[in-house]
Tab-separated table of N, CA and C and ligand atoms in Angstrom:
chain	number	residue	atom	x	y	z
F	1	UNK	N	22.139	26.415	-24.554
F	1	UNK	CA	23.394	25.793	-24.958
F	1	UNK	C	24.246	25.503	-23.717
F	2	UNK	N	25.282	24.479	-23.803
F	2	UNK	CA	25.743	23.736	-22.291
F	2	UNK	C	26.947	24.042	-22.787
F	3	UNK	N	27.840	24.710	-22.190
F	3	UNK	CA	29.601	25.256	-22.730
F	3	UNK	C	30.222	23.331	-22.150
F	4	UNK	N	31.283	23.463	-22.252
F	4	UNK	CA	32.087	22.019	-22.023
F	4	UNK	C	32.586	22.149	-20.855
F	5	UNK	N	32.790	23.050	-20.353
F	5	UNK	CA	32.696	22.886	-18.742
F	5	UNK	C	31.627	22.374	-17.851
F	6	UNK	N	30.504	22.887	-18.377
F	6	UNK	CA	29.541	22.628	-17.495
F	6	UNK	C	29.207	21.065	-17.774
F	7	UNK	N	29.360	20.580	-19.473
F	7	UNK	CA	29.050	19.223	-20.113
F	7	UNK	C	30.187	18.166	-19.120
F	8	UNK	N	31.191	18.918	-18.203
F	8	UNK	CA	32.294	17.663	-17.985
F	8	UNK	C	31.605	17.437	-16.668
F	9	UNK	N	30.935	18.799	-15.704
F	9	UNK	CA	30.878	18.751	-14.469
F	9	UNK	C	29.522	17.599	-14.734
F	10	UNK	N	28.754	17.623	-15.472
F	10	UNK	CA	27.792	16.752	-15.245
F	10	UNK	C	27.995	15.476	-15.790
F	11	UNK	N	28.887	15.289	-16.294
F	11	UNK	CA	29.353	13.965	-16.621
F	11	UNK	C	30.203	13.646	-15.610
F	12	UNK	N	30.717	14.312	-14.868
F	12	UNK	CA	31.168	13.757	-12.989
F	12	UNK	C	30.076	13.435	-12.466
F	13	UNK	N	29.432	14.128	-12.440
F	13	UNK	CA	28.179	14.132	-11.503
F	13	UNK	C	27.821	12.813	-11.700
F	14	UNK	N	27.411	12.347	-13.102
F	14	UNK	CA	26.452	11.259	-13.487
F	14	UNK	C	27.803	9.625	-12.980
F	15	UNK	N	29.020	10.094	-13.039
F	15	UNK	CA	29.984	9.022	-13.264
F	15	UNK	C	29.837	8.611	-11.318
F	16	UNK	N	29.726	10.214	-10.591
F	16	UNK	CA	30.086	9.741	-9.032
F	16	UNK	C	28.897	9.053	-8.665
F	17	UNK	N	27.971	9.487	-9.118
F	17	UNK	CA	26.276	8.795	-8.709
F	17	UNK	C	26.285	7.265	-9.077
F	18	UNK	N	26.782	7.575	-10.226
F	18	UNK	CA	26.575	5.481	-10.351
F	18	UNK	C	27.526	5.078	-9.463
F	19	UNK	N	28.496	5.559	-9.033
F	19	UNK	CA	29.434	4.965	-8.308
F	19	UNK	C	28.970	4.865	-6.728
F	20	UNK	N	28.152	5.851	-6.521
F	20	UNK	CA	27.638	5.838	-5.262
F	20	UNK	C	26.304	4.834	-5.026
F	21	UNK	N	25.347	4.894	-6.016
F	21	UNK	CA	24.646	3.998	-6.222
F	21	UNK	C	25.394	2.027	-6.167
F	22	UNK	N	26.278	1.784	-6.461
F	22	UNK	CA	27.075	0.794	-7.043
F	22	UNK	C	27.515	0.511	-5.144
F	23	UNK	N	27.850	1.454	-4.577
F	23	UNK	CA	27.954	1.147	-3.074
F	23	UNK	C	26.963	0.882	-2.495
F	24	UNK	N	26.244	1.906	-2.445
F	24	UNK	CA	24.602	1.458	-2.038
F	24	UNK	C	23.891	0.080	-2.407
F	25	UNK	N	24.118	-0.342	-3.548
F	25	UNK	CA	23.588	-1.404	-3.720
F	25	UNK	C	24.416	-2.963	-3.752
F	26	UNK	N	25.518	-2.603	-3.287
F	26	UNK	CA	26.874	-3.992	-2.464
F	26	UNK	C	26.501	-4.116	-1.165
F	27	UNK	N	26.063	-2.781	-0.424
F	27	UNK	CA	25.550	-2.811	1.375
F	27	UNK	C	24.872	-4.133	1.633
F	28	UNK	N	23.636	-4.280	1.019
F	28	UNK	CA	22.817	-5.043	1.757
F	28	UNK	C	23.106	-6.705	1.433
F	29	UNK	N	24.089	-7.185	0.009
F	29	UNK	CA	24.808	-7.344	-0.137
F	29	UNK	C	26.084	-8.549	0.809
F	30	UNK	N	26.452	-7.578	1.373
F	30	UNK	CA	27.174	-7.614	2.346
F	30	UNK	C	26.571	-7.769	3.838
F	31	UNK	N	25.041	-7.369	3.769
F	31	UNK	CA	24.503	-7.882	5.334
F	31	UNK	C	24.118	-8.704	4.885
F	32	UNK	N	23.237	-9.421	3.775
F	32	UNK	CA	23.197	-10.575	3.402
F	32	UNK	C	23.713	-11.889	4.020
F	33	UNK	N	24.944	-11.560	3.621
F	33	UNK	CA	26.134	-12.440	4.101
F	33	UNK	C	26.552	-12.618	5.424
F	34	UNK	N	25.916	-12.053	6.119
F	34	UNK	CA	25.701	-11.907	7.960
F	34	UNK	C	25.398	-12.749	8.317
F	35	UNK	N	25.060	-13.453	9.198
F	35	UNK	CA	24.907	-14.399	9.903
F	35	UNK	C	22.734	-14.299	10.605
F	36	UNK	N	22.693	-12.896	10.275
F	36	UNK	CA	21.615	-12.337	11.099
F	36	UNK	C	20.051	-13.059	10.359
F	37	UNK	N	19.346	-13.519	11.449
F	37	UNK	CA	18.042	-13.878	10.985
F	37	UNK	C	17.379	-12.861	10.600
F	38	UNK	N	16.301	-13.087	9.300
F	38	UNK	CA	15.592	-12.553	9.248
F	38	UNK	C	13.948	-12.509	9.204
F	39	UNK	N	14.351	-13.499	9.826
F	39	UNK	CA	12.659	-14.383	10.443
F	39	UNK	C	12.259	-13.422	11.665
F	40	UNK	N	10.856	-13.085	11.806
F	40	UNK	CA	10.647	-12.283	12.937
F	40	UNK	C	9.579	-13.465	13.883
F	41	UNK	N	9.856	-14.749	14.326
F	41	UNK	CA	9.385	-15.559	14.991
F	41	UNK	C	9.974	-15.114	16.260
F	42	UNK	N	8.838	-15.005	17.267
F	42	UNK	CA	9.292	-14.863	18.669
F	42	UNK	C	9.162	-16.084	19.565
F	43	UNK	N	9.401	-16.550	20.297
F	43	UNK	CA	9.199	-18.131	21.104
F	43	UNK	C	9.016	-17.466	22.797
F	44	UNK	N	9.679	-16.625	22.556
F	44	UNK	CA	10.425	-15.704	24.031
F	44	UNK	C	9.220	-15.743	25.130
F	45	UNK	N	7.969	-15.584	24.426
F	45	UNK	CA	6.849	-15.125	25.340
F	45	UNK	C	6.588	-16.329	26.210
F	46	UNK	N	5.628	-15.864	27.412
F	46	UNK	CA	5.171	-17.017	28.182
F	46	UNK	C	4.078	-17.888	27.595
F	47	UNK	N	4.222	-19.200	27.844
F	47	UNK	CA	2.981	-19.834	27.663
F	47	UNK	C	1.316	-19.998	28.074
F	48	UNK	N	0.947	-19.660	27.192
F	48	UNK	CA	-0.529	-19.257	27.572
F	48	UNK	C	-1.763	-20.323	27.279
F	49	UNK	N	-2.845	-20.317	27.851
F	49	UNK	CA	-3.683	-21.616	27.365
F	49	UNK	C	-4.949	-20.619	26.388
F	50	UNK	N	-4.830	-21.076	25.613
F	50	UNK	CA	-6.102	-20.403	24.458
F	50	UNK	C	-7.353	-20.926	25.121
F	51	UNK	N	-7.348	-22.204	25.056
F	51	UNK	CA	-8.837	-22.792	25.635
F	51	UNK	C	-8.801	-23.930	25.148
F	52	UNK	N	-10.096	-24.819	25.091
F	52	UNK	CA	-9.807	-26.429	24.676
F	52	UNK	C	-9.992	-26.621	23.484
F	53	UNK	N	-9.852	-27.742	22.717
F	53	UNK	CA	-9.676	-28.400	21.016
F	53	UNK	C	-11.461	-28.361	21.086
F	54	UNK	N	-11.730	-29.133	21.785
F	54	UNK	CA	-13.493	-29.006	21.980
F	54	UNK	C	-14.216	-28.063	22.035
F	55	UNK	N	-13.725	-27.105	22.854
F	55	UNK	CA	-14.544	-26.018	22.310
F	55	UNK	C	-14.733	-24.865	20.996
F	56	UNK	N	-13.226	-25.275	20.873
F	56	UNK	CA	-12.611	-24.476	19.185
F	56	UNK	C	-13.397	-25.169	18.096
F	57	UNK	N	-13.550	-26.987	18.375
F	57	UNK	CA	-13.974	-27.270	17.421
F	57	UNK	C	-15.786	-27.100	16.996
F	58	UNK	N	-16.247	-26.792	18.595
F	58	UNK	CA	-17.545	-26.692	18.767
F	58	UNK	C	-18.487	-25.347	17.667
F	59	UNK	N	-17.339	-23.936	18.729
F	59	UNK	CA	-17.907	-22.789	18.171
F	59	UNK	C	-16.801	-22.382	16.718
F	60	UNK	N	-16.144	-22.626	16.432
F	60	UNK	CA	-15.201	-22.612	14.993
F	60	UNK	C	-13.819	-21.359	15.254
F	61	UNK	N	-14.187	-20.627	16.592
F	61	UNK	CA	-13.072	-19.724	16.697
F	61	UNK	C	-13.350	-19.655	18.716
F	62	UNK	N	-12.143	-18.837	18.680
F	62	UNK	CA	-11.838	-18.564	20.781
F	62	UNK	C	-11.004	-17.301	20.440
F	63	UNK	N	-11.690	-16.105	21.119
F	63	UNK	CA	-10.859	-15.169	21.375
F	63	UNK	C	-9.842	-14.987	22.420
F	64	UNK	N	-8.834	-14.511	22.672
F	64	UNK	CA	-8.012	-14.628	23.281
F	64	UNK	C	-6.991	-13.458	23.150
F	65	UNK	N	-6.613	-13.076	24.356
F	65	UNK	CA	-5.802	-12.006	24.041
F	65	UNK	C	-3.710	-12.480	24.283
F	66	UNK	N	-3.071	-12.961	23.381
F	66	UNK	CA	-1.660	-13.101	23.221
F	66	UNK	C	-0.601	-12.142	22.642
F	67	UNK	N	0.419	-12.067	23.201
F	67	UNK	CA	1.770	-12.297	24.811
F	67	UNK	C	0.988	-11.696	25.458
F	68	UNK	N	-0.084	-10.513	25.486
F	68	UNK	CA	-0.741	-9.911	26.937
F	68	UNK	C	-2.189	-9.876	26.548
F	69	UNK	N	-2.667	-8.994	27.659
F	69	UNK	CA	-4.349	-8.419	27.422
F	69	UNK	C	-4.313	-7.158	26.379
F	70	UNK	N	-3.025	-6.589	25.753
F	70	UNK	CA	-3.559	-5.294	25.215
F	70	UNK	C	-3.016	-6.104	23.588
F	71	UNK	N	-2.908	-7.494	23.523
F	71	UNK	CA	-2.542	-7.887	22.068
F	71	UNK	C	-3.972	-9.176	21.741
F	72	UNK	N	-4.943	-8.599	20.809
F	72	UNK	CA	-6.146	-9.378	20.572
F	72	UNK	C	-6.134	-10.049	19.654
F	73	UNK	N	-6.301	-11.840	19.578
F	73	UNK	CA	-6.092	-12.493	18.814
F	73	UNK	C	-7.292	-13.877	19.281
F	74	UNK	N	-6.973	-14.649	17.696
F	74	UNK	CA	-8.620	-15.320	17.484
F	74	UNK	C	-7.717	-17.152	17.043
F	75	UNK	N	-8.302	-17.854	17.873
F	75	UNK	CA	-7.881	-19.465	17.277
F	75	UNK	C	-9.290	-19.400	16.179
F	76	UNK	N	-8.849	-20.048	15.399
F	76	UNK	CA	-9.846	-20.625	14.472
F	76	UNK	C	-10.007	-22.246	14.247
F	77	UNK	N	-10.593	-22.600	13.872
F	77	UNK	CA	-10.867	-24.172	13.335
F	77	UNK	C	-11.439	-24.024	11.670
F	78	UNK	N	-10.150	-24.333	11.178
F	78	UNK	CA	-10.868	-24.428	9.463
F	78	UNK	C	-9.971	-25.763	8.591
F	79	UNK	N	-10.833	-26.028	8.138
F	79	UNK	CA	-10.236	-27.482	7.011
F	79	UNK	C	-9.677	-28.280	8.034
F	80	UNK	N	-10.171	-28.899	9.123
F	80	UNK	CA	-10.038	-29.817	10.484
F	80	UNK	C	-8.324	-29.384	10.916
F	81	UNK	N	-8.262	-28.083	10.770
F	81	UNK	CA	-6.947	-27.587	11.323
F	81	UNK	C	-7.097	-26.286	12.816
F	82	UNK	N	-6.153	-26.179	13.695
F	82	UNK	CA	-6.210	-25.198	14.821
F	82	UNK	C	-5.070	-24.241	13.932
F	83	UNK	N	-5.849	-23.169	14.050
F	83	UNK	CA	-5.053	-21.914	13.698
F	83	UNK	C	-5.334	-20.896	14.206
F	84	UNK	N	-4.684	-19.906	14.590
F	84	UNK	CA	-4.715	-18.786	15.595
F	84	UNK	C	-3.628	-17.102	15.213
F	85	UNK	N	-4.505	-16.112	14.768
F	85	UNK	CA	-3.814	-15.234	14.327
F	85	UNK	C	-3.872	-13.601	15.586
F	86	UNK	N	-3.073	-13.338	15.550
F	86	UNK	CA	-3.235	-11.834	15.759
F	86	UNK	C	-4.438	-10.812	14.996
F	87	UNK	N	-5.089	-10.760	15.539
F	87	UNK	CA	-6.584	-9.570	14.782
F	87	UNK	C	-5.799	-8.542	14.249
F	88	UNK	N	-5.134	-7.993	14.732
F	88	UNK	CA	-4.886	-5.943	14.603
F	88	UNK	C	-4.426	-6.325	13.050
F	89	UNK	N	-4.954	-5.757	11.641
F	89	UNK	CA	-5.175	-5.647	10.941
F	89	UNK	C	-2.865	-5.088	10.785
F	90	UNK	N	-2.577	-5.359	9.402
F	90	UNK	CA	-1.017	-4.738	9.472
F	90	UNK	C	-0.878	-3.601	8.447
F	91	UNK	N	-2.076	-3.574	8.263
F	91	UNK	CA	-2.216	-2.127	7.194
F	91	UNK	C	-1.929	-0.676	8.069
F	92	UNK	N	-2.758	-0.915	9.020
F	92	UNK	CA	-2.764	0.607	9.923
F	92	UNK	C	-3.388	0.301	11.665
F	93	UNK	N	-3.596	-1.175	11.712
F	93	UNK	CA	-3.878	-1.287	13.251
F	93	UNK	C	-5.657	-1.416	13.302
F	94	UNK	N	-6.766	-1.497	12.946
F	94	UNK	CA	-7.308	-1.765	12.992
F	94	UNK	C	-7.901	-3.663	13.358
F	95	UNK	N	-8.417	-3.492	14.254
F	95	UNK	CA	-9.135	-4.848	14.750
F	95	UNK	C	-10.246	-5.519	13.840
F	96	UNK	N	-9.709	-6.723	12.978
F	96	UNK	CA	-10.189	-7.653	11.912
F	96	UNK	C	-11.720	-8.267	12.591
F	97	UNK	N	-12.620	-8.433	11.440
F	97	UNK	CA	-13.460	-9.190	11.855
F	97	UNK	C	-13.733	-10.509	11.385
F	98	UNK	N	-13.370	-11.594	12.051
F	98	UNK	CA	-13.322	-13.193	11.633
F	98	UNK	C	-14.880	-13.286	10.696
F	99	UNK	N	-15.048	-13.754	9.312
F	99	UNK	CA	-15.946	-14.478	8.479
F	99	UNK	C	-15.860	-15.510	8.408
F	100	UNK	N	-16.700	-16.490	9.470
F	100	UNK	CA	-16.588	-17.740	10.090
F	100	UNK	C	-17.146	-18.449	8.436
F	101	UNK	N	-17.929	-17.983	7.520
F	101	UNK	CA	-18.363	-18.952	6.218
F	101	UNK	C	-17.145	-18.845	5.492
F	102	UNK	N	-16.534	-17.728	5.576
F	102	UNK	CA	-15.798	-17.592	4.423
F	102	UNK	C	-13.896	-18.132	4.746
F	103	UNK	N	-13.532	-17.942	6.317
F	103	UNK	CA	-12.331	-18.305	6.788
F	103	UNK	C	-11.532	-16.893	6.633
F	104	UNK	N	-12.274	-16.144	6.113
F	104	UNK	CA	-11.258	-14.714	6.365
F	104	UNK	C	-11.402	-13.491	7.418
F	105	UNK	N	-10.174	-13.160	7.687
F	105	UNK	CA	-10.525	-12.409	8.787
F	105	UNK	C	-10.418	-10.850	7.922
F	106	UNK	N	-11.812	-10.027	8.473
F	106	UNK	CA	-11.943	-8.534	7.641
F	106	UNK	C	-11.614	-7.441	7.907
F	107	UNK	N	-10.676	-6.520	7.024
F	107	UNK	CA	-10.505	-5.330	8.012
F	107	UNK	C	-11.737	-4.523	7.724
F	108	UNK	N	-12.649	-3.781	9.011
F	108	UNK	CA	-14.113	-2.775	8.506
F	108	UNK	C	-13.393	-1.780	7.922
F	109	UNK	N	-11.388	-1.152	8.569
F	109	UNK	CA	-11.296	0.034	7.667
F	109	UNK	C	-11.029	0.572	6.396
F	110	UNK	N	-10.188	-0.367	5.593
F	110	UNK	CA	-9.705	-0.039	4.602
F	110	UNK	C	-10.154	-1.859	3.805
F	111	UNK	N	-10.594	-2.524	4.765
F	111	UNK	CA	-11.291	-3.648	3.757
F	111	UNK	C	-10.291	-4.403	3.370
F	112	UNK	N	-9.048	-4.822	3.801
F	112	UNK	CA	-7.876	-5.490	3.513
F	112	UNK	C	-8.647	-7.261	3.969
F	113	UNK	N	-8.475	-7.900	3.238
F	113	UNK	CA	-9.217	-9.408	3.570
F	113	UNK	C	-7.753	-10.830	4.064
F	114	UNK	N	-7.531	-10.925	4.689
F	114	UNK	CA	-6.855	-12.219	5.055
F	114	UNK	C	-7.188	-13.634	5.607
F	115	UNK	N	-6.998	-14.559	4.671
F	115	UNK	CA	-7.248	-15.985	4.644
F	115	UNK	C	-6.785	-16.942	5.539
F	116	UNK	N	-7.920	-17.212	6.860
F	116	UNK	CA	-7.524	-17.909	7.967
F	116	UNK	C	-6.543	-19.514	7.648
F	117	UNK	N	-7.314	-19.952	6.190
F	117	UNK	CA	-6.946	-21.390	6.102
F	117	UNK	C	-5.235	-21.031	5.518
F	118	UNK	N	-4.867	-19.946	5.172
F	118	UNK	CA	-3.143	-19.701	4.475
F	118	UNK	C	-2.323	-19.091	5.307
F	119	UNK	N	-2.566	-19.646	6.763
F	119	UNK	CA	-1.511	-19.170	7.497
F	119	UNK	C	-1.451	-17.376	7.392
F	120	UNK	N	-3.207	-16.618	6.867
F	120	UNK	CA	-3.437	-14.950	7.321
F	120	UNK	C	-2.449	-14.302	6.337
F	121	UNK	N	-2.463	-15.024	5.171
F	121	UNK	CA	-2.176	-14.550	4.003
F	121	UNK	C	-3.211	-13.459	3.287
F	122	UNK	N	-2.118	-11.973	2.888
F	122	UNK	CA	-3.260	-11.447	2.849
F	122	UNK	C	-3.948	-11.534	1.111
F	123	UNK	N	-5.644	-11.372	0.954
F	123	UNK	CA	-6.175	-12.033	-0.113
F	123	UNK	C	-6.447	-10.432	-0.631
F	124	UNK	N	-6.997	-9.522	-0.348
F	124	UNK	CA	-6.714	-8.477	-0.977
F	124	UNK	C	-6.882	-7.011	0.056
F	125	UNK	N	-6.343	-6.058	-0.570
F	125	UNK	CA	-6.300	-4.553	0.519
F	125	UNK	C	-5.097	-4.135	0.141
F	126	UNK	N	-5.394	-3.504	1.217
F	126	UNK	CA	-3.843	-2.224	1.637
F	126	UNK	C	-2.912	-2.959	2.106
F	127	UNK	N	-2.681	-3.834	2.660
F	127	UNK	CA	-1.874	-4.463	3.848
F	127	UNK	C	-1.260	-5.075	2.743
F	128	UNK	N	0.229	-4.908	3.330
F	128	UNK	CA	1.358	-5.684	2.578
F	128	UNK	C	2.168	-7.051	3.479
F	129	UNK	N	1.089	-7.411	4.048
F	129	UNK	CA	1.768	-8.336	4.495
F	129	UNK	C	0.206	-9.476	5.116
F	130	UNK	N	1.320	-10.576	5.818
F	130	UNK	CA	0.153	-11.392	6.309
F	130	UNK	C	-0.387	-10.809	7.699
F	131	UNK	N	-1.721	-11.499	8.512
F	131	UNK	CA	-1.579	-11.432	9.813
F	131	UNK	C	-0.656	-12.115	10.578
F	132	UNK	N	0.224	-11.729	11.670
F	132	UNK	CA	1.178	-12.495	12.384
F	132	UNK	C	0.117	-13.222	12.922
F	133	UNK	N	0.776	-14.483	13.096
F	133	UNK	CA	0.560	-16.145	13.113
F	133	UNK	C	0.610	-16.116	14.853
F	134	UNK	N	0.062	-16.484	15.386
F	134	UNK	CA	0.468	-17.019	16.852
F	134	UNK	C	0.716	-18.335	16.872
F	135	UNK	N	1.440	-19.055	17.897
F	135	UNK	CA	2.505	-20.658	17.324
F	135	UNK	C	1.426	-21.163	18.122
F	136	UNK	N	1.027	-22.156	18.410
F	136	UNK	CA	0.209	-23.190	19.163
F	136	UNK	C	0.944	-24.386	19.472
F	137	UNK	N	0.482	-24.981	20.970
F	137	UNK	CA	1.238	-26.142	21.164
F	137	UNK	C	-0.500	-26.785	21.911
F	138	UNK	N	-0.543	-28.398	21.411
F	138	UNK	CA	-1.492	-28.528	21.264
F	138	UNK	C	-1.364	-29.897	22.824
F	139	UNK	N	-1.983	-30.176	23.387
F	139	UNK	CA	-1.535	-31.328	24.821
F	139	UNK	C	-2.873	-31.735	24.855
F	140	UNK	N	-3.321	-32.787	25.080
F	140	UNK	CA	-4.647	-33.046	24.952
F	140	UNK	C	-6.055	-32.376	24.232
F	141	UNK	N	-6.643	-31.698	24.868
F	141	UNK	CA	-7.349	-31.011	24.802
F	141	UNK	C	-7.191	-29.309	25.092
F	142	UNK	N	-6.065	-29.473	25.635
F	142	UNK	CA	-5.737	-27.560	25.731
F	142	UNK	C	-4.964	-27.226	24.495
F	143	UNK	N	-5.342	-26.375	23.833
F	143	UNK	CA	-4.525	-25.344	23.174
F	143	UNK	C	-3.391	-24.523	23.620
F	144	UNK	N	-2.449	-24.074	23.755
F	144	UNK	CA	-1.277	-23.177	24.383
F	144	UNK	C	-0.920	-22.137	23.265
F	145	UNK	N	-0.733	-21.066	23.407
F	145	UNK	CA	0.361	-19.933	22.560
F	145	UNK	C	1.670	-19.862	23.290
F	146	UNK	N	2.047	-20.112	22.241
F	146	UNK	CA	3.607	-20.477	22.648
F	146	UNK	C	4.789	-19.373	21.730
F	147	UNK	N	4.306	-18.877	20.430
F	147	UNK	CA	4.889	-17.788	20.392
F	147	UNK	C	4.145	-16.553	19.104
F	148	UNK	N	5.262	-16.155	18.465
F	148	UNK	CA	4.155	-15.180	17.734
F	148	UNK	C	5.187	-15.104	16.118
F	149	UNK	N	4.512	-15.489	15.114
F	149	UNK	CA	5.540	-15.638	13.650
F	149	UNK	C	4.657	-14.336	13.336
F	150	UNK	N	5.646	-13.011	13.453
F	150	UNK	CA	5.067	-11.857	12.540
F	150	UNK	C	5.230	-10.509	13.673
F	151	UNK	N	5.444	-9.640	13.124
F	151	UNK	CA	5.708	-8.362	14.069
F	151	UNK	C	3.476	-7.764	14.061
F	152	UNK	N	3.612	-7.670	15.427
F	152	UNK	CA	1.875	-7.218	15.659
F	152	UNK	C	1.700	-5.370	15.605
F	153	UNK	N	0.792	-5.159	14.707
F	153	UNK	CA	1.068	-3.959	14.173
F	153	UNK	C	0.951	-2.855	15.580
F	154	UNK	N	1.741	-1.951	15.755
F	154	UNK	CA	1.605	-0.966	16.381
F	154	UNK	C	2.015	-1.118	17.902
F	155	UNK	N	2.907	-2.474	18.113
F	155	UNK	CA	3.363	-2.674	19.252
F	155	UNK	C	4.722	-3.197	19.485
F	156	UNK	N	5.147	-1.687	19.988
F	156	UNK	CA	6.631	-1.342	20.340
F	156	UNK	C	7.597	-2.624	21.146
F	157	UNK	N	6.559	-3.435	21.317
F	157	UNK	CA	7.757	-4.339	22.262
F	157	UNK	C	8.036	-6.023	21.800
F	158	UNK	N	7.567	-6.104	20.405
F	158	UNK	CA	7.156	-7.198	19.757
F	158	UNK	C	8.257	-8.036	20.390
F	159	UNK	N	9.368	-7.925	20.494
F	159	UNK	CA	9.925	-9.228	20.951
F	159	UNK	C	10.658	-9.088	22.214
F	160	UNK	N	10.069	-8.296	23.169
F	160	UNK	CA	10.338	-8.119	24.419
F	160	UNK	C	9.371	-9.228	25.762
F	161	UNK	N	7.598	-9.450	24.568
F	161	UNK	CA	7.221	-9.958	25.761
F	161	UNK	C	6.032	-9.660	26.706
Z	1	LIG	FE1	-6.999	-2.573	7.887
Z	1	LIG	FE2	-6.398	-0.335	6.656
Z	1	LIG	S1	-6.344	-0.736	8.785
Z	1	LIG	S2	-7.061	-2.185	5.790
């Protein structure tokens, strides 16, 4: 049995919680209304040459490591398009393996599948997100990385460079 004291204190309780909840959920709200991007496109990095249109179009992918040597990423050629993603898997960091028949790149650990031709949309797994996109700038026959659309899993300096 609940005496009416104790019935009022928890009917505070329940009245301050929605009220606190009711703040909590005006916050974001209110950053909303910020001015602040929330696109995680980087441009910042240096320009890099992937390799040529001819040879991408020859062998169907070019490995390449973009903004440095310790970030591993793959141009592809699918549906007469240049596309180029970050490998490291965004589930847990694991390094994807490109399925040149199929256009998806595979994770071996947890099997998360992402679709080279949808901009590394992911098609099924663990991973809640896409593979980050590397930007391409295309000049004759060279390919360039020019920046990176997507935070690369497990690296602290994503928009440093
Ligand atoms: Fe790729 Fe888990 S690390 S699915």
């Amino acid at each position: 049995m609940v005496n009416v004291e104790e019935k009022h204190t928890r009917r505070e309780f329940l009245k301050f919680s929605a009220l606190g909840l009711s703040a909590v959920a005006a916050v974001p709200s209110l950053v909303a209304g910020e001015t602040h991007s929330t696109m995680s496109v980087y441009e910042g990095y240096k320009k890099s040459r992937v390799g040529s249109l001819a040879q991408l179009k020859k062998a169907g992918e070019i490995d390449f490591s973009y903004p440095d040597g310790n970030a591993l990423c793959k141009a592809v050629y699918v549906n007469n398009e240049v596309k180029a993603y970050s490998i490291i898997c965004t589930h847990k960091g694991c390094p994807t393996v490109y399925n040149k028949e199929k256009a998806l790149f595979e994770c071996p650990c947890h099997f998360t599948k992402y679709d080279a031709k949808k901009d590394g949309q992911m098609v099924i797994g663990h991973a809640t997100g896409r593979l980050p996109r590397v930007l391409l700038e295309i000049s004759g026959d060279d390919i360039f990385a020019i920046g990176v659309d997507g935070l690369i899993f497990g690296r602290i300096n994503n928009n440093v460079g």
